[in-house]
Short mmCIF file of C-alpha atoms in Angstrom, two decimals:
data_model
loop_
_atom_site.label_atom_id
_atom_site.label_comp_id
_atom_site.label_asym_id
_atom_site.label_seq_id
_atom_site.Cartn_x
_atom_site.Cartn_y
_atom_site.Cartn_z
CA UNK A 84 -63.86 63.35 38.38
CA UNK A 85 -64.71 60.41 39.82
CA UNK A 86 -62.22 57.74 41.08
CA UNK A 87 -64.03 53.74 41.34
CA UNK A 88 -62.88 50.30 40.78
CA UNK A 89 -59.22 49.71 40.38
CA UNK A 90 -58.47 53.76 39.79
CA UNK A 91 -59.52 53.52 43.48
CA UNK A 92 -58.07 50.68 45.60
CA UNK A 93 -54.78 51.97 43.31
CA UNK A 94 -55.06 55.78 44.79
CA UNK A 95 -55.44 54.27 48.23
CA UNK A 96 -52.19 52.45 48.21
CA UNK A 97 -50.47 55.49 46.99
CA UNK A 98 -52.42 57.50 49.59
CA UNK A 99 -51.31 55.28 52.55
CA UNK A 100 -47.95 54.53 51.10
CA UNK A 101 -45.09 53.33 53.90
CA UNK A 102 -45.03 56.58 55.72
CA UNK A 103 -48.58 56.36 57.01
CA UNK A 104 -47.86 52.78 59.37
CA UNK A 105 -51.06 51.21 60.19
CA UNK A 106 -51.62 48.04 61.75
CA UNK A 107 -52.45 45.44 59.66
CA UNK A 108 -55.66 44.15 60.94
CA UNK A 109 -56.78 48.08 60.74
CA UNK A 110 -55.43 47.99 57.22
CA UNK A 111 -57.75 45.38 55.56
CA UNK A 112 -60.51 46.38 57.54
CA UNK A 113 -60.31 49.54 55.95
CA UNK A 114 -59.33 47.84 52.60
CA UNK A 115 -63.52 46.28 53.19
CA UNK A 116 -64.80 49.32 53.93
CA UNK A 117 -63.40 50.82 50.97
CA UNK A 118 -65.98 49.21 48.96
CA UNK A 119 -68.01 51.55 50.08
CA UNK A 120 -66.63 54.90 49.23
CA UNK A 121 -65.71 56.76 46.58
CA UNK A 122 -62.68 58.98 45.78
CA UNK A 123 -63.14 62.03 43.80
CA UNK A 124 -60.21 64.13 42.24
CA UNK A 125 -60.32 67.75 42.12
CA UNK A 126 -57.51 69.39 39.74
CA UNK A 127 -54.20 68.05 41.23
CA UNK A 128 -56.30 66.79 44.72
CA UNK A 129 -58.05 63.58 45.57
CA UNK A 130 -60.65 63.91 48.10
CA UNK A 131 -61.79 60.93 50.06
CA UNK A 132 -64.53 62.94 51.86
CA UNK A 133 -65.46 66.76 53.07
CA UNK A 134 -64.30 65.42 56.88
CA UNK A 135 -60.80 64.40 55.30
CA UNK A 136 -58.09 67.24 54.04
CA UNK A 137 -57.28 66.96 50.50
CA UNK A 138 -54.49 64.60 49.40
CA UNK A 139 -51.57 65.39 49.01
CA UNK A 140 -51.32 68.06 51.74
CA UNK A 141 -50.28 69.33 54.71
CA UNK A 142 -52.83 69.07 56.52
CA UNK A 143 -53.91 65.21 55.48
CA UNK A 144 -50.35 64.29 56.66
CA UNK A 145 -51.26 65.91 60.01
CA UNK A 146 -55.37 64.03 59.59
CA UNK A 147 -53.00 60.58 59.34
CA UNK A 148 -50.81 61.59 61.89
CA UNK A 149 -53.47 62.13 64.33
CA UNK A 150 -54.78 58.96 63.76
CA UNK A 151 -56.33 57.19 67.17
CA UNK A 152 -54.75 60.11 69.55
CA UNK A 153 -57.09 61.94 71.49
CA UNK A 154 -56.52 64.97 69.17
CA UNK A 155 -59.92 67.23 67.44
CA UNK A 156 -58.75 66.49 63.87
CA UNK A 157 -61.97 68.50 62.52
CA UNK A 158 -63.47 71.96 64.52
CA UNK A 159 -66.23 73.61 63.27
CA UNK A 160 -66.64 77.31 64.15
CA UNK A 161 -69.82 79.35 64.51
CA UNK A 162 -69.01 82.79 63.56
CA UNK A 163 -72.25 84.19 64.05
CA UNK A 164 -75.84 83.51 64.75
CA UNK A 165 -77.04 85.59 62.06
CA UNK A 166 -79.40 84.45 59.82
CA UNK A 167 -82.28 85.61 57.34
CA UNK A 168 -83.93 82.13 56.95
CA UNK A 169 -86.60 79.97 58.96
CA UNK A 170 -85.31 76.51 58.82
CA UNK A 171 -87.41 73.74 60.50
CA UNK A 172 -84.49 71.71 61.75
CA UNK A 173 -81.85 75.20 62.94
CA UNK A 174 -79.62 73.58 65.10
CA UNK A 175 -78.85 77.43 66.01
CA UNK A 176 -82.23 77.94 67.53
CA UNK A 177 -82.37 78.98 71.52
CA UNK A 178 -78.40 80.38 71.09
CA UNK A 179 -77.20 83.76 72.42
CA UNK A 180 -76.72 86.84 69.71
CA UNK A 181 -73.15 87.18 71.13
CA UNK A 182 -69.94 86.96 68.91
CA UNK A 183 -66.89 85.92 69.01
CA UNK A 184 -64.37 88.98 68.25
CA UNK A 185 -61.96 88.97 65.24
CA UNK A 186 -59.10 88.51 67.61
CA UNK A 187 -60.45 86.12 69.90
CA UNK A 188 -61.33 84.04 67.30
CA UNK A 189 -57.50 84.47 65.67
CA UNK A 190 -55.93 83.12 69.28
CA UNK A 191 -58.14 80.46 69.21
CA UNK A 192 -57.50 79.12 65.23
CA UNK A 193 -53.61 79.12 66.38
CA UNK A 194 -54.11 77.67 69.65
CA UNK A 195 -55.87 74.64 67.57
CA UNK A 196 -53.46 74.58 64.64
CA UNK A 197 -50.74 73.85 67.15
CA UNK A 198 -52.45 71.47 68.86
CA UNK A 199 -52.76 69.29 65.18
CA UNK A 200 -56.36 70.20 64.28
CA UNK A 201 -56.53 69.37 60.35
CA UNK A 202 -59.66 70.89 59.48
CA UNK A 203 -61.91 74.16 59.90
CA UNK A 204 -64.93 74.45 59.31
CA UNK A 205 -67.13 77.77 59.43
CA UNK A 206 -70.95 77.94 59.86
CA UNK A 207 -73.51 79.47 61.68
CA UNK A 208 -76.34 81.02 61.41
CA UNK A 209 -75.29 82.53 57.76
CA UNK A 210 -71.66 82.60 58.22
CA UNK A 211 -71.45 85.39 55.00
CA UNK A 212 -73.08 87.33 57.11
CA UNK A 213 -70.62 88.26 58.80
CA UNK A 214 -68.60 90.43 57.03
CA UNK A 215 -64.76 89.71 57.99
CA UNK A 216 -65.01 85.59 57.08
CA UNK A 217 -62.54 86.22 54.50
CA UNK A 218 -60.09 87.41 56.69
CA UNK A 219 -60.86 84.84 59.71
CA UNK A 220 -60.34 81.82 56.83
CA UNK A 221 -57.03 83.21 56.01
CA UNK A 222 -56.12 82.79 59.39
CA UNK A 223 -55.76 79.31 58.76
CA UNK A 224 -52.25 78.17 57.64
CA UNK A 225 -51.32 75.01 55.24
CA UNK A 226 -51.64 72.80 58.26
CA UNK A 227 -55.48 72.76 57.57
CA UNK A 228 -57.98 72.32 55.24
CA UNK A 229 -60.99 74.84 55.55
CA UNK A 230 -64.78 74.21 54.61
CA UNK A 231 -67.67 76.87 54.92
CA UNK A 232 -71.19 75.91 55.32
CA UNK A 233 -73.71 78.32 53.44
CA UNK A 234 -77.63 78.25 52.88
CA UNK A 235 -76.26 80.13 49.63
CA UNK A 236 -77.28 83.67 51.00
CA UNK A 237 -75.12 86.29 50.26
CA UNK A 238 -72.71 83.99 48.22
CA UNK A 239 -71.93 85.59 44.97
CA UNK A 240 -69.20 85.61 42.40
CA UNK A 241 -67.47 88.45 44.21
CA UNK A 242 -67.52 86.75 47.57
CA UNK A 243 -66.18 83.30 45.48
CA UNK A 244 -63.21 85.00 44.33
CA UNK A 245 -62.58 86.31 47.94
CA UNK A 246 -62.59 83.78 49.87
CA UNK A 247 -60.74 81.05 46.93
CA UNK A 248 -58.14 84.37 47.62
CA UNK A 249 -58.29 83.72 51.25
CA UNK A 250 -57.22 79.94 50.73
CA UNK A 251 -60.97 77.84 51.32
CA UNK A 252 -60.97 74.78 49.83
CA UNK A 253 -64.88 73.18 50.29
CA UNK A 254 -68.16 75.17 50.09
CA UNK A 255 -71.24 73.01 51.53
CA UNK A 256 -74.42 74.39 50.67
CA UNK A 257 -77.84 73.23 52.25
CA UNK A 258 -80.51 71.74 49.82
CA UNK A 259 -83.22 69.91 51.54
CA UNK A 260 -85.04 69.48 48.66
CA UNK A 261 -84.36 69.05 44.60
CA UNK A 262 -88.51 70.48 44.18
CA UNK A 263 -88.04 74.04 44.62
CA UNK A 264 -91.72 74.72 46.35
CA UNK A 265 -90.64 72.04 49.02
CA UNK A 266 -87.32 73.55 49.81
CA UNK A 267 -88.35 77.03 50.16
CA UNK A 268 -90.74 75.72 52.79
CA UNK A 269 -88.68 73.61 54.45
CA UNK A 270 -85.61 76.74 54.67
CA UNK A 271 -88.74 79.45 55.82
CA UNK A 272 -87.90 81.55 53.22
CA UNK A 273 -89.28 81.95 49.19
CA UNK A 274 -86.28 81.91 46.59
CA UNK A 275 -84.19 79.85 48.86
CA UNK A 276 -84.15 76.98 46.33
CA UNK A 277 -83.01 79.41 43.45
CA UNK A 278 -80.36 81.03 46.26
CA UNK A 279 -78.62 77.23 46.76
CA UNK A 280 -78.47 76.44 43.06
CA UNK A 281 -77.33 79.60 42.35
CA UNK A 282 -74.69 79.49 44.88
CA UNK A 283 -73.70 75.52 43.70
CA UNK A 284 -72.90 76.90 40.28
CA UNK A 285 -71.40 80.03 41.31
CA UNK A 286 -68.82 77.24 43.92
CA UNK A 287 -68.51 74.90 41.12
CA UNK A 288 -67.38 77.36 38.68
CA UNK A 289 -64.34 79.15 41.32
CA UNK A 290 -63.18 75.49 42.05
CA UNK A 291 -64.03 74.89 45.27
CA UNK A 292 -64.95 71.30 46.14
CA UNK A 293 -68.63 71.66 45.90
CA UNK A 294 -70.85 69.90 48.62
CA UNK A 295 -74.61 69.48 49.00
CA UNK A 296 -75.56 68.87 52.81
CA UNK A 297 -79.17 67.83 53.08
CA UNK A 298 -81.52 66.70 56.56
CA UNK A 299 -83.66 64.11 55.13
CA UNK A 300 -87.37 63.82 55.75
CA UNK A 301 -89.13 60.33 56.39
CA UNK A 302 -91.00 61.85 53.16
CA UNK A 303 -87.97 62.13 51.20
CA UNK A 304 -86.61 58.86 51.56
CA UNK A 305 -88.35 57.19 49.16
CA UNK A 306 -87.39 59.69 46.87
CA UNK A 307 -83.78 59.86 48.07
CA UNK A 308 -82.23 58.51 44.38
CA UNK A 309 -84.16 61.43 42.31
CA UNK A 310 -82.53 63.67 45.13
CA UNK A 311 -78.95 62.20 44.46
CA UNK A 312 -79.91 62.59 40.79
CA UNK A 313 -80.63 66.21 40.51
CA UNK A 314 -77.54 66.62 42.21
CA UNK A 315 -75.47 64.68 39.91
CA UNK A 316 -77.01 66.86 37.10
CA UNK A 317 -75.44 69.72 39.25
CA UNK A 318 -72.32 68.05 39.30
CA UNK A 319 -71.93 68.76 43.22
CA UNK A 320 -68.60 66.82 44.08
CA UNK A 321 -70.27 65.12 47.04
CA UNK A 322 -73.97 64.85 49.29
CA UNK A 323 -74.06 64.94 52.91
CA UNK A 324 -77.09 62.81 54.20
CA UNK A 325 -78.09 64.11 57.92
CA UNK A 326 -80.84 62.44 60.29
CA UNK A 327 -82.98 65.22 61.96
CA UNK A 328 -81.39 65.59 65.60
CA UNK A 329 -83.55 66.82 67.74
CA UNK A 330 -81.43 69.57 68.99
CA UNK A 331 -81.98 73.24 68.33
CA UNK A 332 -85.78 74.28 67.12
CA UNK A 333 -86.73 70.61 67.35
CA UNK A 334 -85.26 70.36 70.67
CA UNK A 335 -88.44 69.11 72.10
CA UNK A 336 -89.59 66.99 68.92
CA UNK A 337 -89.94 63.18 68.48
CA UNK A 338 -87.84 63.17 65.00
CA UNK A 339 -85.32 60.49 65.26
CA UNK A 340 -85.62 57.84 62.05
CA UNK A 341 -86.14 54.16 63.13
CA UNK A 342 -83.61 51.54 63.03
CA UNK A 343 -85.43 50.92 59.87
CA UNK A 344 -84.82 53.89 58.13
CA UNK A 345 -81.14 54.71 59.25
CA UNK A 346 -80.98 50.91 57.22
CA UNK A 347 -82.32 52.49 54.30
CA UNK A 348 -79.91 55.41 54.31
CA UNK A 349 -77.16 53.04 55.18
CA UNK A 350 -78.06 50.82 51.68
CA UNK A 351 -78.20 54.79 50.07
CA UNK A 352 -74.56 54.81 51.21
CA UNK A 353 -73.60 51.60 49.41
CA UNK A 354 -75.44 52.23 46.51
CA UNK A 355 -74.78 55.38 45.38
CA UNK A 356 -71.04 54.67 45.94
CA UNK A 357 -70.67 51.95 43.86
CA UNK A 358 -71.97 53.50 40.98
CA UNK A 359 -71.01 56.44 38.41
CA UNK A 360 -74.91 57.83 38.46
CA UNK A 361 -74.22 59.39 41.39
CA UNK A 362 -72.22 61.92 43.43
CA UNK A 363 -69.83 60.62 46.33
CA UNK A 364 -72.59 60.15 48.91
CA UNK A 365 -71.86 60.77 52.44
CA UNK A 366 -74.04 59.13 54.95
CA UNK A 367 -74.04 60.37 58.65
CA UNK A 368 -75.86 57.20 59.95
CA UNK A 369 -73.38 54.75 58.46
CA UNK A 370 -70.27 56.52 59.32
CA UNK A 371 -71.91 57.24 62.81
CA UNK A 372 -72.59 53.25 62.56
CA UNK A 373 -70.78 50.62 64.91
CA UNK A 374 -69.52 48.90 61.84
CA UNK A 375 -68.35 52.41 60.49
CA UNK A 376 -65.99 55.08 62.17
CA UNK A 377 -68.99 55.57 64.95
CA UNK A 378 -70.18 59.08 66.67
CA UNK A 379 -66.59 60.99 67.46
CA UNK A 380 -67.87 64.58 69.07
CA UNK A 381 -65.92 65.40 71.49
CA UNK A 382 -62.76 62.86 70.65
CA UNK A 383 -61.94 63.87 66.99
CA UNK A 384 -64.49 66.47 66.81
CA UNK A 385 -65.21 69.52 68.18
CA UNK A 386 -67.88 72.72 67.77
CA UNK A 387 -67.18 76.09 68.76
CA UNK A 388 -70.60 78.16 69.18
CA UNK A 389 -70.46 81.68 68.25
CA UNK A 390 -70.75 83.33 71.82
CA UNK A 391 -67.18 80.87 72.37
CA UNK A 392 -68.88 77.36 74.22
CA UNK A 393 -67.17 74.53 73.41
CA UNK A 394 -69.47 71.72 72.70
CA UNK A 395 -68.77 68.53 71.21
CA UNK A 396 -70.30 68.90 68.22
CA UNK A 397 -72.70 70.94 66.35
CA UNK A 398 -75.70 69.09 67.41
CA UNK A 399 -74.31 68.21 70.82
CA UNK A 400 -75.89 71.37 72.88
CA UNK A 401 -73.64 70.50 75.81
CA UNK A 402 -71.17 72.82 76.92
CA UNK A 403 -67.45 72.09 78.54
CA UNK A 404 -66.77 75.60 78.75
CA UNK A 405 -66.02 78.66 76.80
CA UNK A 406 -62.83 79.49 75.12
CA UNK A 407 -63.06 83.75 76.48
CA UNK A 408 -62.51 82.37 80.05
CA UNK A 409 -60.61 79.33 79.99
CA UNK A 410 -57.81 77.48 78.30
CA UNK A 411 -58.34 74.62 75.38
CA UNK A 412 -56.06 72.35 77.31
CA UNK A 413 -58.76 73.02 80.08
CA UNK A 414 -61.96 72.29 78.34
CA UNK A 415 -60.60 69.57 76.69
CA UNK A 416 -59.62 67.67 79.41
CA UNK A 417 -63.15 67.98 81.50
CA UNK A 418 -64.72 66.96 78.03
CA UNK A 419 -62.33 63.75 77.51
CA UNK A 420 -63.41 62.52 81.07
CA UNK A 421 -67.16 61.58 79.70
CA UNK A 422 -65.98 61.10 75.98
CA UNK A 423 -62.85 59.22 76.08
CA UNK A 424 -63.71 57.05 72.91
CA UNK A 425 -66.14 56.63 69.73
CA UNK A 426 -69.46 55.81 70.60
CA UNK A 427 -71.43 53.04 68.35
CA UNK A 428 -74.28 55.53 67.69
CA UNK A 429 -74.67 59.42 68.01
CA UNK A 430 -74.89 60.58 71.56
CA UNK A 431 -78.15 62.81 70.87
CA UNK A 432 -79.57 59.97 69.11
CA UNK A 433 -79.06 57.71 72.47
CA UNK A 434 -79.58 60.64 75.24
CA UNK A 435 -81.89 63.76 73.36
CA UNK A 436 -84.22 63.16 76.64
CA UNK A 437 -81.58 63.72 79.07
CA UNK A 438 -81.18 66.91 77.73
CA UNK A 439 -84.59 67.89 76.80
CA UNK A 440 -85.64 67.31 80.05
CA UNK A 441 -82.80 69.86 81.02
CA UNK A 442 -83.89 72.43 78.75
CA UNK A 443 -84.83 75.63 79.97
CA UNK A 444 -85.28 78.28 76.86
CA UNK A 445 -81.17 78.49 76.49
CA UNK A 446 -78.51 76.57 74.73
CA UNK A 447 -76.48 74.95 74.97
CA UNK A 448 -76.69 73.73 78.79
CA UNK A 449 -74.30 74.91 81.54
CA UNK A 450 -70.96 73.03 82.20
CA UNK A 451 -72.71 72.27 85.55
CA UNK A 452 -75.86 70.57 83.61
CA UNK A 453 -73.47 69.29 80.87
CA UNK A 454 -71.42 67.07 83.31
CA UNK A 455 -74.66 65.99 85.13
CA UNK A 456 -76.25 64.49 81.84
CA UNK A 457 -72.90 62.69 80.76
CA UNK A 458 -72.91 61.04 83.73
CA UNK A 459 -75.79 59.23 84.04
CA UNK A 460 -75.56 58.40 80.58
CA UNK A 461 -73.32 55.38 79.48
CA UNK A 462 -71.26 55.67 77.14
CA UNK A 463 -71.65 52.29 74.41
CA UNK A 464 -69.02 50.35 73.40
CA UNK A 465 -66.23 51.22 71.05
CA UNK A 466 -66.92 51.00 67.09
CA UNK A 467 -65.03 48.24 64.98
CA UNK A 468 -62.62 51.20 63.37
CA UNK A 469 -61.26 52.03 66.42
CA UNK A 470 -60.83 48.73 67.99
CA UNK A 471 -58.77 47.29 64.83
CA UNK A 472 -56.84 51.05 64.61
CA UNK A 473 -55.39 50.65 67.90
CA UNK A 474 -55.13 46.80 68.17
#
């Protein structure tokens, strides 16, 4: 169900009742921005968005808490590279076949629960694929909220029940495409469209709250409303709206949108929000927006690759180092020396070259190569959210 108008702005004052202390200035600045969004309750839960836990919780208590510290509130794991699909955008493409073992990857859950990380999130390649993902997600405790990222392969009403047993809360499947010839060209594969559906109504009926992530086309965007439509049909809770990066398979390819078209999507943002025709849309160039929250890999966010490189995020392919031979604390500290604060606009949107020029067949890049490129690139200025959060 939906939550707009004055159901809304009357959920977010219970939501950041006393106990959550902002400052002021931060608090109608984010009162503004609330204009924007839209809540959406799920049973006895409200979400605000698939990067915030559920409320109430645990582990959106922990999201608030870590509000403004230099602590990875979200850290998506890649549990393998596996993967029987073709897409043209696979941020996975160029990454080693190596996997991170059962236990190494239960040390490493703990070591970021305790360190106030608020949400998991597991991808891949295919993360079904590999077969023990119902035991790594009940690794994580109440402290955290969990999300798996799926093309839809291999998700079926068996696997549902397993892992809503093993305590996930999201499932975000990837639709490209609401014709079903263009999306099982874009994904490489024939059935894939029939595979996501499928695997939408198969989420939607075990309760999970049910996500459509989608990397829009310059072709698409003039379509982007009969996108958000079909979904709505679907009754997906939520859409994620990605930019190509060119990271991955396009590491080497001219994709970026213009200023002009991140505008567009930005408007999609608004638009869709405001009104009841539409899921809870989630656009990555207006939260990554100066205005907005900004680009936080590497401060609040963090991505785990599946051979254990710590990166700071899943389209970042720079590496800090790799969780089998050092220490969080460690990596985490060399990483917060070149980001030590939001940036107004994606890092691979402002230094892809840098690192394309770097490439060599392998990702992501050394820790040697990795500190070289941060630091002859400039971080920009801080975003508006931050500034007014810690003012």
């Amino acid at each position: 169900m939906q939550l707009t108008g004055i159901r809304k702005y009357l959920t977010f004052l219970k939501m950041y009742r006393l106990r959550y202390r902002f400052p002021l200035p931060f608090l109608l600045y984010a009162s503004r921005l609330a204009r924007y969004e839209k809540l959406v309750k799920i049973k006895d839960k409200i979400v605000f968005s698939s990067f915030v836990p559920p409320y109430p919780s645990k582990a959106f208590d922990r999201f608030i808490a870590s509000a403004g510290k230099k602590i990875p509130t979200s850290v998506y794991i890649s549990v393998t590279n596996k993967c029987r699909y073709d897409c043209w955008h696979c941020s996975s493409r160029y990454r080693t076949d190596k996997e991170l073992t059962t236990e190494e990857i239960t040390k490493m859950i703990k070591d970021f629960q305790d360190m106030g990380v608020s949400v998991f999130g597991f991808t891949g390649g295919e993360p079904l694929l590999r077969q023990d993902i119902p035991e790594i997600i009940r690794l994580v405790d109440d402290r955290s909220s969990t999300v798996l990222f799926t093309s839809g392969d291999a998700f079926t009403a068996e696997k549902a029940k397993e892992l809503k047993g093993a305590g996930l809360f999201s499932v975000v499947v990837s639709l490209d495409h609401f014709k079903e010839e263009m999306h099982d060209f874009l994904r490489g594969r024939k059935g894939a469209f029939e595979t996501a559906v499928d695997a939408i109504e198969i989420s939607k009926k075990h309760g999970f709250y049910t996500v459509i992530s989608m990397v829009v086309t310059k072709q698409l965007l003039d379509s982007i409303f009969d996108f958000l439509g079909f979904a709505e049909k679907m009754k997906v809770d939520e859409v994620r709206i990605l930019e190509p990066v060119p990271c991955g398979r396009l590491i080497k390819e001219k994709i970026m949108l213009s200023d002009e078209d991140r505008e567009k999507l930005i408007d999609v943002h608004k638009i869709a929000n405001r009104s009841s025709k539409y899921p809870r849309v989630s656009v990555f160039p207006y939260i990554e927006s100066k205005h907005m929250i900004g680009c936080t890999a590497g401060i609040d966010h963090l991505y785990i690759d599946a051979a254990g490189n710590v990166c700071p995020c899943d389209f970042t392919p720079l590496s800090f180092g790799n969780i089998k031979t050092e220490s969080i604390k460690t990596i985490l500290e060399r990483m917060h020396t070149y980001f030590d604060r939001p940036r107004e606009k994606c890092f691979m949107a402002e230094h892809y070259q840098e690192i394309a020029k770097e490439f060599d067949d392998k990702l992501p890049l050394s820790v040697e190569k990795s500190i070289e490129i941060c630091r002859r690139c400039k971080p920009s200025g801080s975003t508006d959210f931050y500034k007014k959060l810690l003012s």
